[in-house]
Amino acid sequence: MPEAGNQSRIVTTPLEMLRRVTRDMAVTPELPVLLNSIASALAEHTGAVFVRVFLWQTDDECDVCRARSEEAGALPPGMKSLHLHADAGDMRGVFREHHKLPLEAPAPPSKVARERKPFLTNELLRDARGQVPPELLRFYEENGIVAAGARPLEFRGELMGIIGMLNRRPFDPEEFELLGIFADQAAMAIKSALLFAELRRYKERLQEENAYLQEEIRSERGFEEIVGHSSALRTVLKKVKQVAPVET
């Protein structure tokens, strides 16, 4: 009888983790709020000490890159890379200066972006040796990092971004598998937020153009009314019309 109870707990615990992570993901069209809630929910309910959320973008599409207006490290127009937009966990802020991860970088998020497949290792030091720069391997060792996982965020075949996680304990493979469901929901929410932001930009542009056209119309009407009610201006305008065709 106790064995059945233990088996029940083993089965439901990963499902409970998935339920809590999904529940804590913010339902909002505000992209920064959404991405931060994804990172925070994963850090809190998976036990990961470091969670990062990247978006697959060009430099022009990235708000951070546009705000920085940096020429150094800028990619050619249209070329995409992974852009860090949110992180959470005990190690939050680490690598914050490395905002962009190129596709060829020797890191789990880049590997997942290249292959479009999830990645999980509970033997990070063994698997990373010889595959990553020595300083990164030393960082893992000094911080007791033993496990790494990453999942693609895809919506209808389009890569939206990557979730990357590091941990000081092994990840539960069943939990990690269930996170695929969460990743699908997160990708859908990200796509919706991006579309909402695009619509908002179009609306703002239309409002600006409409305001400009209204001002032009008011200016033209104002000039006609001034001319129409001023006999002096009508006289000047008549003389201008008479002189204009004369060649000098």
PDB file of C-alpha atoms in Angstrom:
ATOM      1  CA  MET A   1       0.000   0.000   0.000  1.00  0.00           C
ATOM      2  CA  PRO A   2       2.778   2.517   0.816  1.00  0.00           C
ATOM      3  CA  GLU A   3       4.407   1.665  -2.490  1.00  0.00           C
ATOM      4  CA  ALA A   4       1.257   2.694  -4.350  1.00  0.00           C
ATOM      5  CA  GLY A   5       1.205   5.964  -2.427  1.00  0.00           C
ATOM      6  CA  ASN A   6       4.849   6.627  -3.282  1.00  0.00           C
ATOM      7  CA  GLN A   7       4.163   5.827  -6.942  1.00  0.00           C
ATOM      8  CA  SER A   8       1.249   8.273  -6.921  1.00  0.00           C
ATOM      9  CA  ARG A   9       3.446  11.034  -5.539  1.00  0.00           C
ATOM     10  CA  ILE A  10       6.119  10.337  -8.141  1.00  0.00           C
ATOM     11  CA  VAL A  11       3.570  10.625 -10.925  1.00  0.00           C
ATOM     12  CA  THR A  12       1.765  13.724  -9.663  1.00  0.00           C
ATOM     13  CA  THR A  13       4.753  15.784  -8.526  1.00  0.00           C
ATOM     14  CA  PRO A  14       5.963  16.665 -12.073  1.00  0.00           C
ATOM     15  CA  LEU A  15       2.373  17.416 -13.077  1.00  0.00           C
ATOM     16  CA  GLU A  16       1.996  19.713 -10.090  1.00  0.00           C
ATOM     17  CA  MET A  17       5.213  21.450 -11.097  1.00  0.00           C
ATOM     18  CA  LEU A  18       3.824  21.977 -14.603  1.00  0.00           C
ATOM     19  CA  ARG A  19       0.541  23.297 -13.214  1.00  0.00           C
ATOM     20  CA  ARG A  20       2.305  25.820 -10.984  1.00  0.00           C
ATOM     21  CA  VAL A  21       4.692  27.020 -13.664  1.00  0.00           C
ATOM     22  CA  THR A  22       1.825  27.498 -16.123  1.00  0.00           C
ATOM     23  CA  ARG A  23      -0.331  29.222 -13.506  1.00  0.00           C
ATOM     24  CA  ASP A  24       2.395  31.736 -12.673  1.00  0.00           C
ATOM     25  CA  MET A  25       3.043  32.745 -16.272  1.00  0.00           C
ATOM     26  CA  ALA A  26       1.474  36.164 -16.691  1.00  0.00           C
ATOM     27  CA  VAL A  27      -1.335  36.526 -19.215  1.00  0.00           C
ATOM     28  CA  THR A  28      -0.447  39.917 -20.641  1.00  0.00           C
ATOM     29  CA  PRO A  29       0.247  41.592 -23.997  1.00  0.00           C
ATOM     30  CA  GLU A  30       3.206  43.392 -22.391  1.00  0.00           C
ATOM     31  CA  LEU A  31       6.214  41.409 -23.627  1.00  0.00           C
ATOM     32  CA  PRO A  32       8.746  42.341 -20.875  1.00  0.00           C
ATOM     33  CA  VAL A  33       6.245  41.409 -18.143  1.00  0.00           C
ATOM     34  CA  LEU A  34       5.472  38.118 -19.888  1.00  0.00           C
ATOM     35  CA  LEU A  35       9.120  37.125 -20.361  1.00  0.00           C
ATOM     36  CA  ASN A  36      10.042  37.956 -16.768  1.00  0.00           C
ATOM     37  CA  SER A  37       7.098  35.896 -15.503  1.00  0.00           C
ATOM     38  CA  ILE A  38       8.242  32.911 -17.597  1.00  0.00           C
ATOM     39  CA  ALA A  39      11.759  33.076 -16.159  1.00  0.00           C
ATOM     40  CA  SER A  40      10.555  33.597 -12.579  1.00  0.00           C
ATOM     41  CA  ALA A  41       8.011  30.764 -12.732  1.00  0.00           C
ATOM     42  CA  LEU A  42      10.613  28.311 -14.007  1.00  0.00           C
ATOM     43  CA  ALA A  43      13.180  29.337 -11.410  1.00  0.00           C
ATOM     44  CA  GLU A  44      10.679  29.030  -8.560  1.00  0.00           C
ATOM     45  CA  HIS A  45       9.048  25.740  -9.480  1.00  0.00           C
ATOM     46  CA  THR A  46      11.871  23.744 -11.117  1.00  0.00           C
ATOM     47  CA  GLY A  47      14.539  24.686  -8.575  1.00  0.00           C
ATOM     48  CA  ALA A  48      16.860  25.953 -11.320  1.00  0.00           C
ATOM     49  CA  VAL A  49      19.438  28.412 -10.012  1.00  0.00           C
ATOM     50  CA  PHE A  50      19.616  30.260 -13.315  1.00  0.00           C
ATOM     51  CA  VAL A  51      16.941  30.669 -15.974  1.00  0.00           C
ATOM     52  CA  ARG A  52      17.288  32.765 -19.104  1.00  0.00           C
ATOM     53  CA  VAL A  53      14.746  33.588 -21.794  1.00  0.00           C
ATOM     54  CA  PHE A  54      16.085  34.530 -25.214  1.00  0.00           C
ATOM     55  CA  LEU A  55      14.194  35.809 -28.246  1.00  0.00           C
ATOM     56  CA  TRP A  56      15.261  34.914 -31.789  1.00  0.00           C
ATOM     57  CA  GLN A  57      15.543  38.369 -33.364  1.00  0.00           C
ATOM     58  CA  THR A  58      17.441  40.729 -35.597  1.00  0.00           C
ATOM     59  CA  ASP A  59      19.130  43.713 -33.956  1.00  0.00           C
ATOM     60  CA  ASP A  60      16.426  45.996 -35.380  1.00  0.00           C
ATOM     61  CA  GLU A  61      13.678  43.875 -33.802  1.00  0.00           C
ATOM     62  CA  CYS A  62      15.329  43.932 -30.352  1.00  0.00           C
ATOM     63  CA  ASP A  63      14.302  46.816 -28.068  1.00  0.00           C
ATOM     64  CA  VAL A  64      17.526  46.456 -26.058  1.00  0.00           C
ATOM     65  CA  CYS A  65      19.762  46.724 -29.123  1.00  0.00           C
ATOM     66  CA  ARG A  66      17.806  49.676 -30.517  1.00  0.00           C
ATOM     67  CA  ALA A  67      18.061  51.490 -27.173  1.00  0.00           C
ATOM     68  CA  ARG A  68      21.805  50.921 -26.977  1.00  0.00           C
ATOM     69  CA  SER A  69      22.405  52.038 -30.590  1.00  0.00           C
ATOM     70  CA  GLU A  70      25.678  50.140 -30.583  1.00  0.00           C
ATOM     71  CA  GLU A  71      27.653  49.726 -33.766  1.00  0.00           C
ATOM     72  CA  ALA A  72      30.164  47.319 -32.217  1.00  0.00           C
ATOM     73  CA  GLY A  73      28.939  43.759 -32.534  1.00  0.00           C
ATOM     74  CA  ALA A  74      25.994  44.751 -34.704  1.00  0.00           C
ATOM     75  CA  LEU A  75      24.843  42.032 -37.070  1.00  0.00           C
ATOM     76  CA  PRO A  76      24.120  42.606 -40.763  1.00  0.00           C
ATOM     77  CA  PRO A  77      20.504  43.673 -41.439  1.00  0.00           C
ATOM     78  CA  GLY A  78      18.146  40.714 -41.369  1.00  0.00           C
ATOM     79  CA  MET A  79      20.534  38.363 -39.559  1.00  0.00           C
ATOM     80  CA  LYS A  80      19.095  36.886 -36.366  1.00  0.00           C
ATOM     81  CA  SER A  81      20.672  35.775 -33.103  1.00  0.00           C
ATOM     82  CA  LEU A  82      19.524  34.981 -29.576  1.00  0.00           C
ATOM     83  CA  HIS A  83      18.824  38.123 -27.542  1.00  0.00           C
ATOM     84  CA  LEU A  84      18.559  37.857 -23.747  1.00  0.00           C
ATOM     85  CA  HIS A  85      15.374  39.499 -22.447  1.00  0.00           C
ATOM     86  CA  ALA A  86      14.761  37.959 -19.019  1.00  0.00           C
ATOM     87  CA  ASP A  87      16.583  35.977 -16.345  1.00  0.00           C
ATOM     88  CA  ALA A  88      15.765  34.689 -12.874  1.00  0.00           C
ATOM     89  CA  GLY A  89      17.065  32.505 -10.059  1.00  0.00           C
ATOM     90  CA  ASP A  90      19.862  32.753  -7.489  1.00  0.00           C
ATOM     91  CA  MET A  91      22.353  33.660 -10.215  1.00  0.00           C
ATOM     92  CA  ARG A  92      20.234  36.321 -11.846  1.00  0.00           C
ATOM     93  CA  GLY A  93      22.326  38.994 -13.549  1.00  0.00           C
ATOM     94  CA  VAL A  94      25.244  36.702 -14.396  1.00  0.00           C
ATOM     95  CA  PHE A  95      26.301  37.102 -18.032  1.00  0.00           C
ATOM     96  CA  ARG A  96      23.973  40.126 -18.319  1.00  0.00           C
ATOM     97  CA  GLU A  97      26.686  41.891 -20.333  1.00  0.00           C
ATOM     98  CA  HIS A  98      26.446  39.084 -22.909  1.00  0.00           C
ATOM     99  CA  HIS A  99      23.120  40.175 -24.338  1.00  0.00           C
ATOM    100  CA  LYS A 100      23.470  38.340 -27.640  1.00  0.00           C
ATOM    101  CA  LEU A 101      24.303  34.698 -28.319  1.00  0.00           C
ATOM    102  CA  PRO A 102      25.236  33.924 -31.913  1.00  0.00           C
ATOM    103  CA  LEU A 103      23.939  30.733 -33.451  1.00  0.00           C
ATOM    104  CA  GLU A 104      27.402  29.173 -33.503  1.00  0.00           C
ATOM    105  CA  ALA A 105      28.150  29.875 -29.814  1.00  0.00           C
ATOM    106  CA  PRO A 106      29.209  26.791 -27.768  1.00  0.00           C
ATOM    107  CA  ALA A 107      26.280  27.054 -25.357  1.00  0.00           C
ATOM    108  CA  PRO A 108      23.117  24.956 -24.863  1.00  0.00           C
ATOM    109  CA  PRO A 109      20.727  27.751 -26.003  1.00  0.00           C
ATOM    110  CA  SER A 110      22.613  28.140 -29.307  1.00  0.00           C
ATOM    111  CA  LYS A 111      22.713  24.362 -29.789  1.00  0.00           C
ATOM    112  CA  VAL A 112      18.935  24.189 -29.320  1.00  0.00           C
ATOM    113  CA  ALA A 113      18.387  27.096 -31.731  1.00  0.00           C
ATOM    114  CA  ARG A 114      20.501  25.339 -34.365  1.00  0.00           C
ATOM    115  CA  GLU A 115      18.902  21.921 -33.978  1.00  0.00           C
ATOM    116  CA  ARG A 116      15.377  22.964 -32.908  1.00  0.00           C
ATOM    117  CA  LYS A 117      15.453  20.141 -30.348  1.00  0.00           C
ATOM    118  CA  PRO A 118      15.463  20.221 -26.526  1.00  0.00           C
ATOM    119  CA  PHE A 119      18.751  19.652 -24.718  1.00  0.00           C
ATOM    120  CA  LEU A 120      19.302  18.138 -21.283  1.00  0.00           C
ATOM    121  CA  THR A 121      22.393  16.968 -19.437  1.00  0.00           C
ATOM    122  CA  ASN A 122      22.872  16.076 -15.794  1.00  0.00           C
ATOM    123  CA  GLU A 123      26.610  15.642 -16.437  1.00  0.00           C
ATOM    124  CA  LEU A 124      27.387  19.153 -17.548  1.00  0.00           C
ATOM    125  CA  LEU A 125      31.053  19.232 -16.584  1.00  0.00           C
ATOM    126  CA  ARG A 126      31.721  15.975 -18.418  1.00  0.00           C
ATOM    127  CA  ASP A 127      29.735  16.935 -21.519  1.00  0.00           C
ATOM    128  CA  ALA A 128      30.979  20.525 -21.673  1.00  0.00           C
ATOM    129  CA  ARG A 129      34.675  19.717 -21.308  1.00  0.00           C
ATOM    130  CA  GLY A 130      36.402  20.491 -24.570  1.00  0.00           C
ATOM    131  CA  GLN A 131      33.178  21.945 -25.993  1.00  0.00           C
ATOM    132  CA  VAL A 132      33.100  25.321 -24.212  1.00  0.00           C
ATOM    133  CA  PRO A 133      35.779  27.908 -23.422  1.00  0.00           C
ATOM    134  CA  PRO A 134      37.894  27.072 -20.320  1.00  0.00           C
ATOM    135  CA  GLU A 135      36.613  30.136 -18.444  1.00  0.00           C
ATOM    136  CA  LEU A 136      33.007  28.972 -18.878  1.00  0.00           C
ATOM    137  CA  LEU A 137      33.871  25.466 -17.654  1.00  0.00           C
ATOM    138  CA  ARG A 138      35.622  27.035 -14.654  1.00  0.00           C
ATOM    139  CA  PHE A 139      32.483  29.076 -13.958  1.00  0.00           C
ATOM    140  CA  TYR A 140      30.416  25.885 -13.865  1.00  0.00           C
ATOM    141  CA  GLU A 141      32.881  24.225 -11.491  1.00  0.00           C
ATOM    142  CA  GLU A 142      33.203  27.183  -9.121  1.00  0.00           C
ATOM    143  CA  ASN A 143      29.430  27.560  -8.856  1.00  0.00           C
ATOM    144  CA  GLY A 144      28.652  23.871  -8.491  1.00  0.00           C
ATOM    145  CA  ILE A 145      26.626  23.710 -11.707  1.00  0.00           C
ATOM    146  CA  VAL A 146      26.033  20.078 -12.695  1.00  0.00           C
ATOM    147  CA  ALA A 147      22.991  20.226 -14.982  1.00  0.00           C
ATOM    148  CA  ALA A 148      21.829  22.257 -17.952  1.00  0.00           C
ATOM    149  CA  GLY A 149      18.669  22.206 -20.004  1.00  0.00           C
ATOM    150  CA  ALA A 150      17.226  24.241 -22.840  1.00  0.00           C
ATOM    151  CA  ARG A 151      14.028  24.141 -24.858  1.00  0.00           C
ATOM    152  CA  PRO A 152      13.002  25.849 -28.080  1.00  0.00           C
ATOM    153  CA  LEU A 153      10.023  28.189 -28.044  1.00  0.00           C
ATOM    154  CA  GLU A 154       8.271  27.452 -31.324  1.00  0.00           C
ATOM    155  CA  PHE A 155       4.917  28.590 -32.653  1.00  0.00           C
ATOM    156  CA  ARG A 156       3.650  26.774 -35.761  1.00  0.00           C
ATOM    157  CA  GLY A 157       7.189  25.995 -36.865  1.00  0.00           C
ATOM    158  CA  GLU A 158       8.518  29.519 -36.228  1.00  0.00           C
ATOM    159  CA  LEU A 159      11.330  29.804 -33.688  1.00  0.00           C
ATOM    160  CA  MET A 160      10.345  32.501 -31.192  1.00  0.00           C
ATOM    161  CA  GLY A 161      13.186  32.004 -28.728  1.00  0.00           C
ATOM    162  CA  ILE A 162      14.902  29.684 -26.262  1.00  0.00           C
ATOM    163  CA  ILE A 163      14.550  28.881 -22.565  1.00  0.00           C
ATOM    164  CA  GLY A 164      17.867  27.964 -20.918  1.00  0.00           C
ATOM    165  CA  MET A 165      18.325  26.623 -17.371  1.00  0.00           C
ATOM    166  CA  LEU A 166      21.274  25.747 -15.120  1.00  0.00           C
ATOM    167  CA  ASN A 167      21.110  23.841 -11.833  1.00  0.00           C
ATOM    168  CA  ARG A 168      23.221  22.619  -8.945  1.00  0.00           C
ATOM    169  CA  ARG A 169      21.255  19.378  -8.852  1.00  0.00           C
ATOM    170  CA  PRO A 170      20.192  17.022 -11.658  1.00  0.00           C
ATOM    171  CA  PHE A 171      16.972  17.872 -13.465  1.00  0.00           C
ATOM    172  CA  ASP A 172      14.156  15.351 -13.244  1.00  0.00           C
ATOM    173  CA  PRO A 173      13.850  14.003 -16.840  1.00  0.00           C
ATOM    174  CA  GLU A 174      10.077  13.625 -16.451  1.00  0.00           C
ATOM    175  CA  GLU A 175       9.730  17.217 -15.265  1.00  0.00           C
ATOM    176  CA  PHE A 176      11.900  18.395 -18.134  1.00  0.00           C
ATOM    177  CA  GLU A 177       9.762  16.476 -20.621  1.00  0.00           C
ATOM    178  CA  LEU A 178       6.585  18.049 -19.249  1.00  0.00           C
ATOM    179  CA  LEU A 179       8.148  21.485 -19.617  1.00  0.00           C
ATOM    180  CA  GLY A 180       7.688  21.000 -23.345  1.00  0.00           C
ATOM    181  CA  ILE A 181       3.970  21.649 -22.793  1.00  0.00           C
ATOM    182  CA  PHE A 182       4.793  24.840 -20.936  1.00  0.00           C
ATOM    183  CA  ALA A 183       7.238  25.879 -23.673  1.00  0.00           C
ATOM    184  CA  ASP A 184       4.478  25.544 -26.281  1.00  0.00           C
ATOM    185  CA  GLN A 185       2.143  27.739 -24.218  1.00  0.00           C
ATOM    186  CA  ALA A 186       4.906  30.268 -23.583  1.00  0.00           C
ATOM    187  CA  ALA A 187       5.704  30.447 -27.307  1.00  0.00           C
ATOM    188  CA  MET A 188       2.052  31.115 -28.107  1.00  0.00           C
ATOM    189  CA  ALA A 189       1.901  33.865 -25.482  1.00  0.00           C
ATOM    190  CA  ILE A 190       5.109  35.441 -26.844  1.00  0.00           C
ATOM    191  CA  LYS A 191       3.763  35.389 -30.402  1.00  0.00           C
ATOM    192  CA  SER A 192       0.554  37.079 -29.238  1.00  0.00           C
ATOM    193  CA  ALA A 193       2.511  39.754 -27.354  1.00  0.00           C
ATOM    194  CA  LEU A 194       4.707  40.428 -30.392  1.00  0.00           C
ATOM    195  CA  LEU A 195       1.653  40.788 -32.638  1.00  0.00           C
ATOM    196  CA  PHE A 196       0.028  43.104 -30.111  1.00  0.00           C
ATOM    197  CA  ALA A 197       3.167  45.264 -30.002  1.00  0.00           C
ATOM    198  CA  GLU A 198       3.246  45.384 -33.811  1.00  0.00           C
ATOM    199  CA  LEU A 199      -0.403  46.447 -33.972  1.00  0.00           C
ATOM    200  CA  ARG A 200       0.246  49.120 -31.360  1.00  0.00           C
ATOM    201  CA  ARG A 201       3.145  50.495 -33.429  1.00  0.00           C
ATOM    202  CA  TYR A 202       0.948  50.578 -36.542  1.00  0.00           C
ATOM    203  CA  LYS A 203      -1.788  52.349 -34.601  1.00  0.00           C
ATOM    204  CA  GLU A 204       0.642  54.957 -33.273  1.00  0.00           C
ATOM    205  CA  ARG A 205       2.022  55.514 -36.780  1.00  0.00           C
ATOM    206  CA  LEU A 206      -1.466  55.949 -38.213  1.00  0.00           C
ATOM    207  CA  GLN A 207      -2.340  58.408 -35.451  1.00  0.00           C
ATOM    208  CA  GLU A 208       0.789  60.442 -36.203  1.00  0.00           C
ATOM    209  CA  GLU A 209       0.053  60.452 -39.942  1.00  0.00           C
ATOM    210  CA  ASN A 210      -3.586  61.365 -39.315  1.00  0.00           C
ATOM    211  CA  ALA A 211      -2.561  64.255 -37.038  1.00  0.00           C
ATOM    212  CA  TYR A 212      -0.145  65.500 -39.724  1.00  0.00           C
ATOM    213  CA  LEU A 213      -2.817  65.342 -42.436  1.00  0.00           C
ATOM    214  CA  GLN A 214      -5.346  67.123 -40.208  1.00  0.00           C
ATOM    215  CA  GLU A 215      -2.828  69.890 -39.587  1.00  0.00           C
ATOM    216  CA  GLU A 216      -2.140  70.208 -43.323  1.00  0.00           C
ATOM    217  CA  ILE A 217      -5.871  70.444 -44.027  1.00  0.00           C
ATOM    218  CA  ARG A 218      -6.339  73.087 -41.332  1.00  0.00           C
ATOM    219  CA  SER A 219      -3.407  75.086 -42.705  1.00  0.00           C
ATOM    220  CA  GLU A 220      -4.752  75.055 -46.249  1.00  0.00           C
ATOM    221  CA  ARG A 221      -8.277  75.968 -45.172  1.00  0.00           C
ATOM    222  CA  GLY A 222      -6.970  78.716 -42.940  1.00  0.00           C
ATOM    223  CA  PHE A 223      -5.035  80.257 -45.845  1.00  0.00           C
ATOM    224  CA  GLU A 224      -8.095  80.157 -48.134  1.00  0.00           C
ATOM    225  CA  GLU A 225     -10.263  81.782 -45.484  1.00  0.00           C
ATOM    226  CA  ILE A 226      -7.731  84.559 -44.865  1.00  0.00           C
ATOM    227  CA  VAL A 227      -7.446  85.294 -48.569  1.00  0.00           C
ATOM    228  CA  GLY A 228     -11.213  85.092 -49.024  1.00  0.00           C
ATOM    229  CA  HIS A 229     -11.953  87.671 -46.337  1.00  0.00           C
ATOM    230  CA  SER A 230      -9.111  90.115 -47.019  1.00  0.00           C
ATOM    231  CA  SER A 231      -9.521  92.514 -49.909  1.00  0.00           C
ATOM    232  CA  ALA A 232      -5.893  93.604 -49.562  1.00  0.00           C
ATOM    233  CA  LEU A 233      -4.600  90.027 -49.916  1.00  0.00           C
ATOM    234  CA  ARG A 234      -6.932  89.413 -52.850  1.00  0.00           C
ATOM    235  CA  THR A 235      -5.458  92.459 -54.581  1.00  0.00           C
ATOM    236  CA  VAL A 236      -1.869  91.299 -53.903  1.00  0.00           C
ATOM    237  CA  LEU A 237      -2.684  87.778 -55.099  1.00  0.00           C
ATOM    238  CA  LYS A 238      -4.220  89.212 -58.307  1.00  0.00           C
ATOM    239  CA  LYS A 239      -1.077  91.244 -58.995  1.00  0.00           C
ATOM    240  CA  VAL A 240       1.141  88.194 -58.368  1.00  0.00           C
ATOM    241  CA  LYS A 241      -0.856  86.208 -60.889  1.00  0.00           C
ATOM    242  CA  GLN A 242      -0.475  89.014 -63.422  1.00  0.00           C
ATOM    243  CA  VAL A 243       3.282  89.326 -62.923  1.00  0.00           C
ATOM    244  CA  ALA A 244       4.075  85.620 -62.639  1.00  0.00           C
ATOM    245  CA  PRO A 245       3.826  84.802 -66.371  1.00  0.00           C
ATOM    246  CA  VAL A 246       6.077  87.714 -67.327  1.00  0.00           C
ATOM    247  CA  GLU A 247       9.611  86.619 -68.159  1.00  0.00           C
ATOM    248  CA  THR A 248      12.469  88.856 -67.033  1.00  0.00           C
TER     249      THR A 248
END
